[in-house]
C-alpha cells in the first residue's frame, strides 16, 4: 500500500497492462554479468560537475546509445571506460582480458603509410604479430644474422602459426573491405594517408577500429563525415557485430536502427532505458509527465497540510493533530519538478512570395579538368517545391547547388533565377569564412548593422547562443556552433528560396529537430543535399537523382523514392 505522501511509481492514468513495459524501460535490466561497470562515479572538469555518484553497466553483446546534451560528459565517459581518464570518486571496472576499441574525433597524426596499411596497423594483437612476422622475414634475409638463423626460423614458425590462428592472411582483404564500405576507392586505399583530408582520415581511424573487432567498441560520433552509402554500410556492420557497442550519434535514424538500449546522461546522473532511441524518447516524455503530475499532486497535498497547520497551530485543542502533521511533513521526501531542458526554436518570418518559376537550368555543361560533371543538364525548380539531390560522392551534388547559388559558372548553358526570388545559400565553406576574432554578437552586427540589439540577441537565442555565449569569439566555436551562427545570418532576413548543402553536419539531435520543425513550416522553395534520412524524409517532396547512367527526377519525396527504387541511396542500387 502506498504510504502518505509517497509518489506513485507510474504515470497518472497508466493502464495496468502498460506498467510492465514501463518497468522494463526505466528499471535496471535483469541481472547479467556486466563486462564493464560504473559504480558511484563522480567526475568534475574544471568548475563543471559532470557526474555525481553515477552508475551503469555494459553487458555482453548489448548495443547501447549514449545520449545527453552537449557538454554533459559523453566524451569524458568514453575516456573513463577506455582508461584514458580516472573518476574523481567511484570506480570503473572492466572484465579481465577484454579488448576495447575507442574511436573519437581526434584521429592524431597519419602519414607515411598507405590507408590500408594504417588500418591494418591498428588491428589489435594481429597487427603486432604481423609486425613481428615482417621483422623475422627481414632477419632471415640479413647475412649479418646467419649465426642466429636456426632460432629465427624456429621463431618464424611459431609466429606464422599464431598469425594463421588470428586469420592474419585475410587481414589485407578485410581492411580493404572496411575501407571500401566507408567509401574508399582502390587508389585511395593504396595512396599516402597523409594526403587525405581530415574527414577521410576520420574514416581511416574508424576502419581501424572496425577491423580490430574488439570485445567492446566505443564509437564517439562515427556517423560524422560519412555519406549516405557509407552510413548504411556501417549500420549493417554494427548490426552484425557480436561484441558490446557504446556509441553516440547525431543521426537519429542511424542510432535508432543500431541500438537496443539507451544510457542517458542528465545533470550528473546516468539513467538506463531498454529499447531503441524512439522508444527512449517516448519513455522519457512519459517519465517527465509522470514526475510533473507527482510534483503537482504533492504540492497540492503540502499546501493543504500547511494550511491546516497554520489555521490550528494556536489552538490547544488541536495541538496533537498539528504536531502529528508537522512530523509527517518533515519525513516526506520532496518530489522535484522535471528538469526543463533548454530547447531552441526558430520561426521563419514571412518572406515575400517569389514567382512560380524559381530557377531554370538549360543545356548546362560543367566539368573540372578532364572530369565531366554535367553534359546538357535541363532542370526546373518551381515555387514551393522541395528538391533533395541524391548521388554518390563526385556525382555533382554540391556542384549543382553552387551553379544555382551563383558560386560557380557553367562552362556552357544558362542558369536563370526567376522573378522576386530571394535566395539563402548554406555551404560548408561558409563556416570557414567567419572572422575568428569577432564574437558571435559582433558577427551578427557586422551582417545586419541597422538591426537593433534586442532583435539580434533574440536571433542569437533562437540559435542556442544565450547569455555569455554571444561573447564567444568565432575561433573557439565548435563545428555545431559555427553552423548555427551561419544559419542565423542566413535566416534573419528571410529568403523565399533555400539552397542547403549538408545543413545538418555538426548539429546535435536537438538542434536538428529545431531546424527540421522550422523548415517544415517554411512556406518557400528548397533545394538541398543531406545524408540525414530523417531530414530527407521529413522535408522533401521531389528527388533529383544523379547517377553515371543519367539524371532521374522523382515526384514525391525521399520516402516515395525509397519505396520506388528499393534502396535508400543511389550507390546501393544494383
Coordinates of C-alpha atoms in Angstrom, one line a residue:
X1 CA 0.0 0.0 0.0
X2 CA 1.2 3.5 -0.9
X3 CA 2.3 5.5 2.2
X4 CA 1.2 9.0 2.9
X5 CA 3.0 11.4 0.5
X6 CA 4.8 8.6 -1.3
X7 CA 4.8 9.3 -5.1
X8 CA 3.2 6.7 -7.4
X9 CA 5.9 4.9 -9.5
X10 CA 3.7 5.1 -12.6
X11 CA 2.4 8.0 -14.7
X12 CA -1.1 9.2 -13.9
X13 CA -3.7 7.0 -15.6
X14 CA -1.2 4.4 -17.0
X15 CA -3.2 1.2 -17.6
X16 CA -2.2 -1.9 -15.6
X17 CA -1.2 -3.7 -18.8
X18 CA 1.3 -0.9 -19.7
X19 CA 3.1 -0.9 -16.4
X20 CA 5.3 -3.9 -17.1
X21 CA 6.6 -2.2 -20.3
X22 CA 7.2 1.0 -18.3
X23 CA 9.1 -1.0 -15.7
X24 CA 11.2 -2.7 -18.4
X25 CA 12.1 0.6 -20.0
X26 CA 13.1 2.5 -16.9
X27 CA 14.4 0.0 -14.4
X28 CA 17.6 -2.0 -14.5
X29 CA 17.8 -5.0 -16.8
X30 CA 17.6 -8.5 -15.3
X31 CA 20.8 -9.3 -13.6
X32 CA 23.6 -10.2 -16.0
X33 CA 27.4 -10.3 -15.7
X34 CA 28.4 -6.9 -16.9
X35 CA 31.6 -6.6 -18.9
X36 CA 32.0 -3.0 -17.7
X37 CA 30.6 -1.4 -14.6
X38 CA 30.5 2.2 -13.5
X39 CA 29.8 2.3 -9.7
X40 CA 29.0 5.6 -8.0
X41 CA 31.3 7.5 -10.3
X42 CA 31.8 11.2 -9.7
X43 CA 33.8 13.5 -12.0
X44 CA 34.5 17.2 -12.3
X45 CA 36.1 19.1 -15.2
X46 CA 37.3 22.5 -14.1
X47 CA 34.3 24.1 -12.3
X48 CA 31.8 21.9 -14.0
X49 CA 30.4 18.8 -12.2
X50 CA 29.8 16.1 -14.9
X51 CA 28.9 13.0 -12.8
X52 CA 27.6 12.6 -9.2
X53 CA 27.6 9.1 -7.9
X54 CA 26.5 7.8 -11.3
X55 CA 26.2 4.1 -12.0
X56 CA 25.6 2.0 -15.2
X57 CA 26.5 -1.4 -16.7
X58 CA 27.5 -2.6 -20.2
X59 CA 26.6 -6.2 -20.7
X60 CA 28.0 -8.6 -23.2
X61 CA 26.6 -8.2 -26.7
X62 CA 24.5 -5.1 -25.9
X63 CA 24.3 -2.2 -28.4
X64 CA 23.9 1.0 -26.4
X65 CA 23.3 4.6 -27.4
X66 CA 24.8 7.2 -25.1
X67 CA 22.7 10.4 -25.1
X68 CA 22.7 13.7 -23.4
X69 CA 23.0 17.4 -24.2
X70 CA 26.3 18.9 -25.4
X71 CA 28.8 19.3 -22.6
X72 CA 27.0 16.6 -20.4
X73 CA 30.1 14.4 -20.3
X74 CA 29.7 11.8 -23.1
X75 CA 33.3 12.0 -24.3
X76 CA 34.5 12.0 -20.6
X77 CA 32.6 8.8 -20.0
X78 CA 34.2 7.2 -23.1
X79 CA 37.6 8.2 -21.9
X80 CA 37.0 6.8 -18.4
X81 CA 35.9 3.4 -19.8
X82 CA 38.9 3.4 -22.2
X83 CA 41.2 4.1 -19.2
X84 CA 42.3 7.4 -20.5
X85 CA 40.8 9.3 -17.5
X86 CA 40.1 8.3 -14.0
X87 CA 36.9 9.2 -12.0
X88 CA 37.4 11.5 -9.0
X89 CA 35.4 9.1 -6.9
X90 CA 33.8 5.7 -7.5
X91 CA 35.1 3.0 -9.8
X92 CA 35.1 1.9 -13.5
X93 CA 35.7 -1.8 -13.6
X94 CA 36.4 -3.9 -16.7
X95 CA 36.4 -7.7 -17.1
X96 CA 39.9 -9.0 -17.3
X97 CA 41.2 -9.8 -20.7
X98 CA 38.6 -7.9 -22.8
X99 CA 39.7 -5.7 -25.7
X100 CA 38.4 -2.2 -26.1
X101 CA 38.4 -0.2 -29.3
X102 CA 37.8 3.5 -28.9
X103 CA 37.0 5.8 -31.9
X104 CA 36.9 9.6 -31.3
X105 CA 37.1 12.7 -33.4
X106 CA 40.8 13.2 -32.6
X107 CA 42.5 10.9 -35.1
X108 CA 46.1 12.1 -34.5
X109 CA 48.9 12.1 -37.0
X110 CA 48.6 9.9 -40.1
X111 CA 51.3 10.0 -42.8
X112 CA 54.0 7.9 -44.4
X113 CA 51.8 4.8 -44.9
X114 CA 49.0 3.8 -47.3
X115 CA 45.5 4.0 -45.9
X116 CA 45.2 0.2 -45.9
X117 CA 48.5 -0.2 -44.0
X118 CA 47.3 2.4 -41.5
X119 CA 44.1 0.4 -40.9
X120 CA 46.0 -2.9 -40.6
X121 CA 48.5 -1.3 -38.2
X122 CA 45.7 -0.7 -35.6
X123 CA 44.0 -4.1 -35.8
X124 CA 45.0 -5.1 -32.3
X125 CA 47.0 -8.3 -31.5
X126 CA 47.0 -9.5 -35.1
X127 CA 48.8 -6.3 -36.2
X128 CA 51.5 -6.8 -33.6
X129 CA 52.0 -10.4 -34.8
X130 CA 52.2 -9.2 -38.4
X131 CA 54.8 -6.7 -37.4
X132 CA 57.0 -9.4 -35.8
X133 CA 56.5 -11.6 -38.9
X134 CA 57.7 -8.9 -41.2
X135 CA 60.8 -8.3 -38.9
X136 CA 61.6 -12.0 -38.9
X137 CA 61.4 -12.2 -42.7
X138 CA 63.8 -9.2 -42.8
X139 CA 66.1 -11.0 -40.3
X140 CA 66.1 -14.2 -42.5
X141 CA 67.3 -12.1 -45.4
X142 CA 70.0 -10.4 -43.3
X143 CA 73.5 -12.0 -43.8
X144 CA 74.7 -10.5 -40.6
X145 CA 72.3 -12.7 -38.7
X146 CA 73.3 -16.0 -40.3
X147 CA 74.6 -17.4 -37.0
X148 CA 71.1 -16.9 -35.4
X149 CA 69.2 -18.4 -38.4
X150 CA 68.0 -21.6 -36.6
X151 CA 66.5 -19.5 -33.8
X152 CA 64.9 -17.1 -36.3
X153 CA 63.4 -19.9 -38.4
X154 CA 62.0 -21.6 -35.3
X155 CA 60.5 -18.4 -34.0
X156 CA 59.2 -17.6 -37.5
X157 CA 57.3 -20.9 -37.5
X158 CA 55.7 -20.1 -34.1
X159 CA 54.7 -16.6 -35.2
X160 CA 53.4 -17.8 -38.5
X161 CA 51.2 -20.3 -36.7
X162 CA 49.9 -17.6 -34.4
X163 CA 49.2 -15.3 -37.4
X164 CA 47.2 -18.1 -39.1
X165 CA 45.2 -18.6 -35.9
X166 CA 44.3 -14.9 -35.9
X167 CA 43.2 -15.1 -39.5
X168 CA 46.1 -12.8 -40.3
X169 CA 46.4 -13.7 -44.0
X170 CA 42.8 -12.4 -44.5
X171 CA 43.7 -9.1 -42.9
X172 CA 44.5 -7.2 -46.0
X173 CA 41.2 -8.2 -47.6
X174 CA 39.2 -7.3 -44.5
X175 CA 40.9 -3.9 -44.3
X176 CA 40.1 -3.2 -47.9
X177 CA 36.5 -4.4 -47.3
X178 CA 36.1 -1.9 -44.4
X179 CA 37.6 0.9 -46.4
X180 CA 35.5 0.2 -49.4
X181 CA 32.4 0.2 -47.2
X182 CA 33.4 3.6 -45.9
X183 CA 33.7 5.0 -49.5
X184 CA 37.4 4.5 -50.4
X185 CA 38.4 3.7 -54.0
X186 CA 41.3 1.3 -54.6
X187 CA 43.5 4.2 -55.5
X188 CA 42.7 6.0 -52.2
X189 CA 43.4 2.8 -50.2
X190 CA 46.9 2.5 -51.6
X191 CA 47.7 6.2 -51.6
X192 CA 49.5 8.1 -48.8
X193 CA 47.1 8.5 -45.9
X194 CA 48.8 11.8 -45.1
X195 CA 47.4 13.4 -48.2
X196 CA 43.8 12.7 -47.2
X197 CA 41.5 15.4 -45.8
X198 CA 40.5 15.4 -42.1
X199 CA 37.2 13.8 -43.0
X200 CA 38.8 10.9 -44.9
X201 CA 41.3 10.4 -42.1
X202 CA 38.4 10.0 -39.7
X203 CA 37.2 7.2 -41.9
X204 CA 40.6 5.5 -41.8
X205 CA 40.6 5.7 -38.0
X206 CA 37.0 4.2 -37.9
X207 CA 38.0 1.4 -40.3
X208 CA 40.9 0.6 -37.9
X209 CA 38.5 0.0 -35.0
X210 CA 36.1 -2.0 -37.2
X211 CA 39.0 -4.2 -38.4
X212 CA 40.1 -4.7 -34.8
X213 CA 36.7 -6.2 -33.9
X214 CA 37.3 -5.7 -30.1
X215 CA 35.1 -7.2 -27.4
X216 CA 33.8 -3.6 -26.7
X217 CA 33.6 -0.9 -29.2
X218 CA 33.3 2.8 -28.1
X219 CA 32.3 5.0 -31.0
X220 CA 32.0 8.7 -30.4
X221 CA 30.1 10.2 -33.4
X222 CA 31.1 7.6 -36.0
X223 CA 28.4 8.9 -38.4
X224 CA 30.1 12.3 -38.8
X225 CA 31.8 12.8 -42.2
X226 CA 30.0 9.8 -43.8
X227 CA 27.9 9.9 -46.9
X228 CA 24.6 8.1 -47.0
X229 CA 26.0 4.9 -48.7
X230 CA 28.8 4.6 -46.1
X231 CA 26.4 5.3 -43.3
X232 CA 24.1 2.5 -44.4
X233 CA 27.1 0.1 -44.8
X234 CA 28.3 1.0 -41.2
X235 CA 24.7 0.5 -39.9
X236 CA 24.7 -3.1 -41.3
X237 CA 28.3 -3.8 -40.0
X238 CA 27.3 -2.7 -36.4
X239 CA 24.1 -4.6 -36.6
X240 CA 26.0 -7.8 -37.4
X241 CA 28.8 -7.1 -34.9
X242 CA 28.6 -9.5 -32.0
X243 CA 30.5 -7.5 -29.4
X244 CA 29.4 -4.8 -27.0
X245 CA 28.8 -1.4 -28.5
X246 CA 28.5 2.0 -26.8
X247 CA 28.1 4.9 -29.2
X248 CA 26.9 8.5 -29.7
X249 CA 25.5 9.8 -32.9
X250 CA 23.7 13.0 -34.1
X251 CA 21.9 10.9 -36.8
X252 CA 18.5 9.9 -35.4
X253 CA 17.8 7.2 -38.0
X254 CA 21.2 5.6 -37.7
X255 CA 21.2 5.4 -33.9
X256 CA 17.6 4.2 -33.8
X257 CA 18.4 1.3 -36.1
X258 CA 21.5 0.1 -34.4
X259 CA 20.9 0.3 -30.6
X260 CA 18.6 -1.6 -28.3
X261 CA 19.4 0.2 -25.1
X262 CA 20.0 3.9 -24.1
X263 CA 22.1 5.3 -21.3
X264 CA 21.2 9.0 -20.7
X265 CA 23.5 11.5 -19.0
X266 CA 21.4 14.2 -17.4
X267 CA 22.6 16.6 -14.7
X268 CA 25.3 14.2 -13.4
X269 CA 23.3 11.0 -13.3
X270 CA 23.1 8.0 -15.6
X271 CA 19.7 6.5 -16.4
X272 CA 19.2 3.3 -18.4
X273 CA 16.3 2.7 -20.8
X274 CA 15.7 -0.6 -22.6
X275 CA 14.7 -0.1 -26.2
X276 CA 15.7 1.9 -29.3
X277 CA 16.1 5.7 -29.5
X278 CA 12.5 6.3 -30.5
X279 CA 11.2 4.2 -27.5
X280 CA 13.6 6.1 -25.2
X281 CA 12.1 9.4 -26.3
X282 CA 8.6 8.1 -25.6
X283 CA 9.6 6.8 -22.2
X284 CA 11.4 9.9 -21.3
X285 CA 8.4 12.0 -22.2
X286 CA 6.2 9.7 -20.1
X287 CA 8.6 9.9 -17.2
X288 CA 8.6 13.7 -17.3
X289 CA 4.8 13.8 -17.5
X290 CA 4.6 11.4 -14.5
X291 CA 7.1 13.4 -12.5
X292 CA 5.2 16.7 -13.2
X293 CA 1.9 15.1 -12.1
X294 CA 3.6 13.7 -8.9
X295 CA 5.1 17.1 -8.2
X296 CA 1.7 18.9 -8.6
X297 CA -0.2 16.3 -6.5
X298 CA 2.4 16.6 -3.7
X299 CA 2.4 20.4 -3.9
X300 CA -1.4 20.4 -3.5
X301 CA -1.2 18.0 -0.6
X302 CA 1.5 20.0 1.1
X303 CA -0.4 23.2 0.6
X304 CA -3.5 21.6 2.3
X305 CA -1.4 20.3 5.2
X306 CA 0.4 23.6 5.7
X307 CA -3.0 25.5 5.6
X308 CA -4.3 23.2 8.4
X309 CA -1.2 23.7 10.5
X310 CA -1.3 27.5 10.1
X311 CA -5.0 27.5 10.9
X312 CA -4.9 25.4 14.1
X313 CA -1.4 25.9 15.5
X314 CA -2.6 28.4 18.1
X315 CA -5.4 26.1 19.4
X316 CA -4.5 23.9 22.3
X317 CA -7.4 21.5 21.3
X318 CA -5.6 20.7 18.0
X319 CA -2.0 20.7 19.3
X320 CA -1.6 16.9 18.9
X321 CA -3.0 16.9 15.4
X322 CA -0.8 19.9 14.4
X323 CA 2.3 18.2 15.8
X324 CA 1.5 14.9 14.1
X325 CA 1.1 16.7 10.7
X326 CA 4.3 18.7 11.2
X327 CA 6.2 15.4 11.8
X328 CA 4.7 13.8 8.7
X329 CA 5.7 16.8 6.6
X330 CA 9.2 16.6 7.9
X331 CA 9.5 13.0 6.8
X332 CA 8.1 13.3 3.3
X333 CA 10.7 13.1 0.5
X334 CA 10.0 16.0 -1.7
X335 CA 9.3 15.4 -5.4
X336 CA 11.3 17.7 -7.7
X337 CA 9.7 19.1 -10.8
X338 CA 11.2 17.6 -14.0
X339 CA 14.3 19.4 -15.3
X340 CA 13.4 21.6 -18.2
X341 CA 15.9 21.1 -20.9
X342 CA 16.9 24.2 -22.8
X343 CA 15.2 24.0 -26.1
X344 CA 15.7 26.3 -29.0
X345 CA 13.0 27.2 -31.5
X346 CA 13.0 29.3 -34.7
X347 CA 10.0 30.5 -36.6
X348 CA 10.6 31.8 -40.1
X349 CA 9.3 35.4 -40.5
X350 CA 7.1 35.5 -43.6
X351 CA 9.2 36.0 -46.8
X352 CA 8.0 37.8 -49.9
X353 CA 6.4 35.5 -52.4
X354 CA 8.5 34.5 -55.4
X355 CA 7.4 33.9 -59.0
X356 CA 6.2 30.5 -60.0
X357 CA 9.5 29.6 -61.8
X358 CA 12.3 29.8 -59.3
X359 CA 15.3 28.5 -61.2
X360 CA 15.8 27.2 -64.7
X361 CA 18.9 25.4 -65.9
X362 CA 19.1 24.9 -69.7
X363 CA 21.7 22.8 -71.5
X364 CA 24.2 23.2 -68.7
X365 CA 27.7 21.8 -69.2
X366 CA 30.2 21.7 -66.3
X367 CA 33.5 19.9 -65.7
X368 CA 36.7 20.1 -63.7
X369 CA 39.7 19.3 -65.9
X370 CA 39.1 16.1 -67.7
X371 CA 36.2 15.1 -65.5
X372 CA 32.7 15.9 -66.9
X373 CA 30.0 16.6 -64.3
X374 CA 27.1 17.7 -66.5
X375 CA 26.6 17.4 -70.2
X376 CA 23.5 19.3 -71.3
X377 CA 21.5 19.4 -68.0
X378 CA 18.0 20.7 -68.1
X379 CA 16.3 21.2 -64.8
X380 CA 13.5 23.4 -63.5
X381 CA 12.5 24.3 -59.9
X382 CA 9.1 25.8 -59.2
X383 CA 7.7 27.6 -56.2
X384 CA 7.2 25.5 -53.0
X385 CA 8.9 22.5 -54.5
X386 CA 11.4 20.9 -52.1
X387 CA 14.1 19.0 -54.0
X388 CA 16.6 16.7 -52.3
X389 CA 19.6 15.9 -54.5
X390 CA 20.8 12.3 -54.3
X391 CA 24.1 10.9 -55.7
X392 CA 27.3 9.2 -54.7
X393 CA 30.5 11.2 -53.9
X394 CA 31.6 13.0 -57.0
X395 CA 28.2 12.8 -58.8
X396 CA 27.9 16.6 -58.7
X397 CA 25.5 17.4 -55.9
X398 CA 27.4 20.3 -54.4
X399 CA 28.3 21.5 -57.9
X400 CA 24.6 21.8 -58.8
X401 CA 24.0 23.8 -55.7
X402 CA 26.9 26.1 -56.4
X403 CA 25.7 26.7 -60.0
X404 CA 22.2 27.6 -58.8
X405 CA 23.6 29.8 -56.0
X406 CA 25.9 31.6 -58.4
X407 CA 29.0 30.4 -56.6
X408 CA 30.1 28.7 -59.8
X409 CA 29.6 29.3 -63.5
X410 CA 28.6 26.7 -66.1
X411 CA 31.0 26.0 -68.9
X412 CA 28.1 26.2 -71.3
X413 CA 24.3 26.8 -71.0
X414 CA 22.4 29.1 -68.7
X415 CA 21.2 29.2 -65.1
X416 CA 18.3 31.7 -64.7
X417 CA 16.8 32.7 -61.4
X418 CA 13.2 33.7 -61.5
X419 CA 11.5 36.9 -60.6
X420 CA 11.3 38.1 -56.9
X421 CA 13.5 35.1 -55.8
X422 CA 15.4 35.9 -52.7
X423 CA 18.0 33.1 -52.1
X424 CA 19.6 31.9 -48.9
X425 CA 22.6 29.6 -49.5
X426 CA 24.2 27.5 -46.8
X427 CA 27.5 25.8 -47.7
X428 CA 30.1 24.1 -45.5
X429 CA 32.8 26.6 -46.5
X430 CA 30.8 29.4 -45.1
X431 CA 31.8 28.3 -41.6
X432 CA 35.5 28.7 -42.6
X433 CA 34.8 32.3 -43.6
X434 CA 33.8 33.5 -40.2
X435 CA 36.2 36.1 -38.7
X436 CA 37.8 34.2 -35.8
X437 CA 38.4 37.4 -33.8
X438 CA 34.8 38.6 -33.9
X439 CA 32.4 37.5 -31.2
X440 CA 29.1 35.8 -32.1
X441 CA 27.2 39.1 -31.5
X442 CA 29.7 41.2 -33.4
X443 CA 29.4 38.8 -36.3
X444 CA 25.7 39.3 -36.4
X445 CA 26.1 43.1 -36.0
X446 CA 28.6 43.1 -39.0
X447 CA 26.0 41.3 -41.1
X448 CA 23.0 43.4 -40.0
X449 CA 24.3 46.9 -39.0
X450 CA 20.9 48.5 -38.9
X451 CA 19.2 45.9 -36.8
X452 CA 18.5 46.6 -33.1
X453 CA 20.5 44.9 -30.3
X454 CA 17.3 43.4 -28.9
X455 CA 16.4 41.7 -32.2
X456 CA 19.9 40.4 -32.7
X457 CA 20.1 39.0 -29.2
X458 CA 16.7 37.3 -29.8
X459 CA 18.0 35.8 -33.0
X460 CA 21.2 34.6 -31.3
X461 CA 19.0 33.0 -28.5
X462 CA 16.9 31.2 -31.2
X463 CA 20.0 29.5 -32.4
X464 CA 21.3 28.5 -29.0
X465 CA 23.5 31.5 -28.1
X466 CA 22.2 32.7 -24.8
X467 CA 23.8 34.7 -22.0
X468 CA 27.6 34.9 -22.3
X469 CA 27.6 32.6 -25.3
X470 CA 27.1 35.7 -27.6
X471 CA 30.5 37.0 -26.4
X472 CA 32.4 33.9 -27.6
X473 CA 34.9 34.5 -30.3
X474 CA 34.2 32.7 -33.5
X475 CA 37.6 30.9 -33.4
X476 CA 36.6 29.0 -30.3
X477 CA 33.2 27.9 -31.6
X478 CA 32.6 24.2 -32.2
X479 CA 31.5 23.0 -35.6
X480 CA 27.9 22.9 -34.5
X481 CA 28.0 26.4 -33.1
X482 CA 29.6 27.7 -36.3
X483 CA 26.8 26.0 -38.3
X484 CA 24.2 27.6 -36.1
X485 CA 25.7 31.1 -36.5
X486 CA 25.9 30.8 -40.3
X487 CA 22.2 29.7 -40.3
X488 CA 21.2 32.6 -38.1
X489 CA 22.8 35.0 -40.5
X490 CA 21.1 33.3 -43.5
X491 CA 17.6 33.3 -42.0
X492 CA 17.4 36.6 -40.2
X493 CA 16.3 38.5 -43.4
X494 CA 14.1 35.7 -44.6
X495 CA 14.7 34.2 -48.1
X496 CA 12.0 32.5 -50.1
X497 CA 14.4 30.0 -51.7
X498 CA 16.8 28.0 -49.6
X499 CA 19.8 26.2 -51.1
X500 CA 21.3 24.0 -48.4
X501 CA 24.4 21.9 -48.7
X502 CA 24.6 19.4 -45.8
X503 CA 23.0 21.8 -43.3
X504 CA 22.8 19.2 -40.5
X505 CA 26.5 18.4 -40.4
X506 CA 27.8 19.1 -36.9
X507 CA 24.3 19.8 -35.4
X508 CA 23.2 17.8 -32.4
X509 CA 19.9 16.0 -32.3
X510 CA 18.0 18.8 -30.5
X511 CA 19.2 21.5 -33.0
X512 CA 18.4 19.2 -35.9
X513 CA 14.9 18.8 -34.6
X514 CA 14.6 22.5 -34.3
X515 CA 15.8 23.1 -37.8
X516 CA 13.5 20.3 -39.3
X517 CA 10.5 21.8 -37.5
X518 CA 11.3 25.3 -38.7
X519 CA 11.8 24.1 -42.3
X520 CA 8.6 22.1 -42.2
X521 CA 6.8 25.4 -41.6
X522 CA 8.8 27.3 -44.2
X523 CA 6.5 28.5 -47.0
X524 CA 9.1 28.9 -49.7
X525 CA 11.1 26.7 -52.1
X526 CA 14.0 24.4 -51.1
X527 CA 16.9 22.6 -52.8
X528 CA 19.2 20.6 -50.5
X529 CA 21.8 17.9 -50.1
X530 CA 21.8 15.8 -46.9
X531 CA 22.8 12.4 -45.7
X532 CA 20.4 12.5 -42.8
X533 CA 17.5 10.2 -43.7
X534 CA 15.1 11.8 -41.1
X535 CA 15.8 15.2 -42.6
X536 CA 15.3 13.9 -46.2
X537 CA 12.1 12.0 -45.4
X538 CA 10.5 14.9 -43.4
X539 CA 11.2 17.8 -45.8
X540 CA 11.5 16.6 -49.4
X541 CA 8.6 16.5 -51.9
X542 CA 10.8 15.9 -55.0
X543 CA 14.0 13.9 -55.6
X544 CA 16.7 14.6 -58.2
X545 CA 19.0 11.5 -58.5
X546 CA 22.4 11.9 -60.1
X547 CA 23.9 8.6 -61.4
X548 CA 26.5 7.6 -64.0
X549 CA 23.7 6.3 -66.2
X550 CA 21.9 9.6 -66.2
X551 CA 19.8 12.0 -64.1
X552 CA 16.4 11.0 -62.9
X553 CA 13.6 13.0 -61.4
X554 CA 11.1 11.6 -59.0
X555 CA 7.8 13.2 -58.0
X556 CA 7.1 12.6 -54.3
X557 CA 9.7 12.9 -51.6
X558 CA 12.5 10.7 -50.2
X559 CA 10.1 8.1 -48.7
X560 CA 8.4 7.5 -52.0
X561 CA 11.8 7.4 -53.7
X562 CA 12.9 4.6 -51.4
X563 CA 9.7 2.7 -52.0
X564 CA 10.0 3.0 -55.8
X565 CA 13.8 2.2 -56.1
X566 CA 14.0 -0.3 -53.2
X567 CA 17.2 1.4 -51.9
X568 CA 17.9 4.2 -49.6
X569 CA 20.8 5.7 -51.6
X570 CA 21.7 5.6 -55.3
X571 CA 25.1 3.9 -54.7
X572 CA 23.3 0.9 -53.2
X573 CA 21.3 0.1 -56.4
X574 CA 22.4 -2.9 -58.3

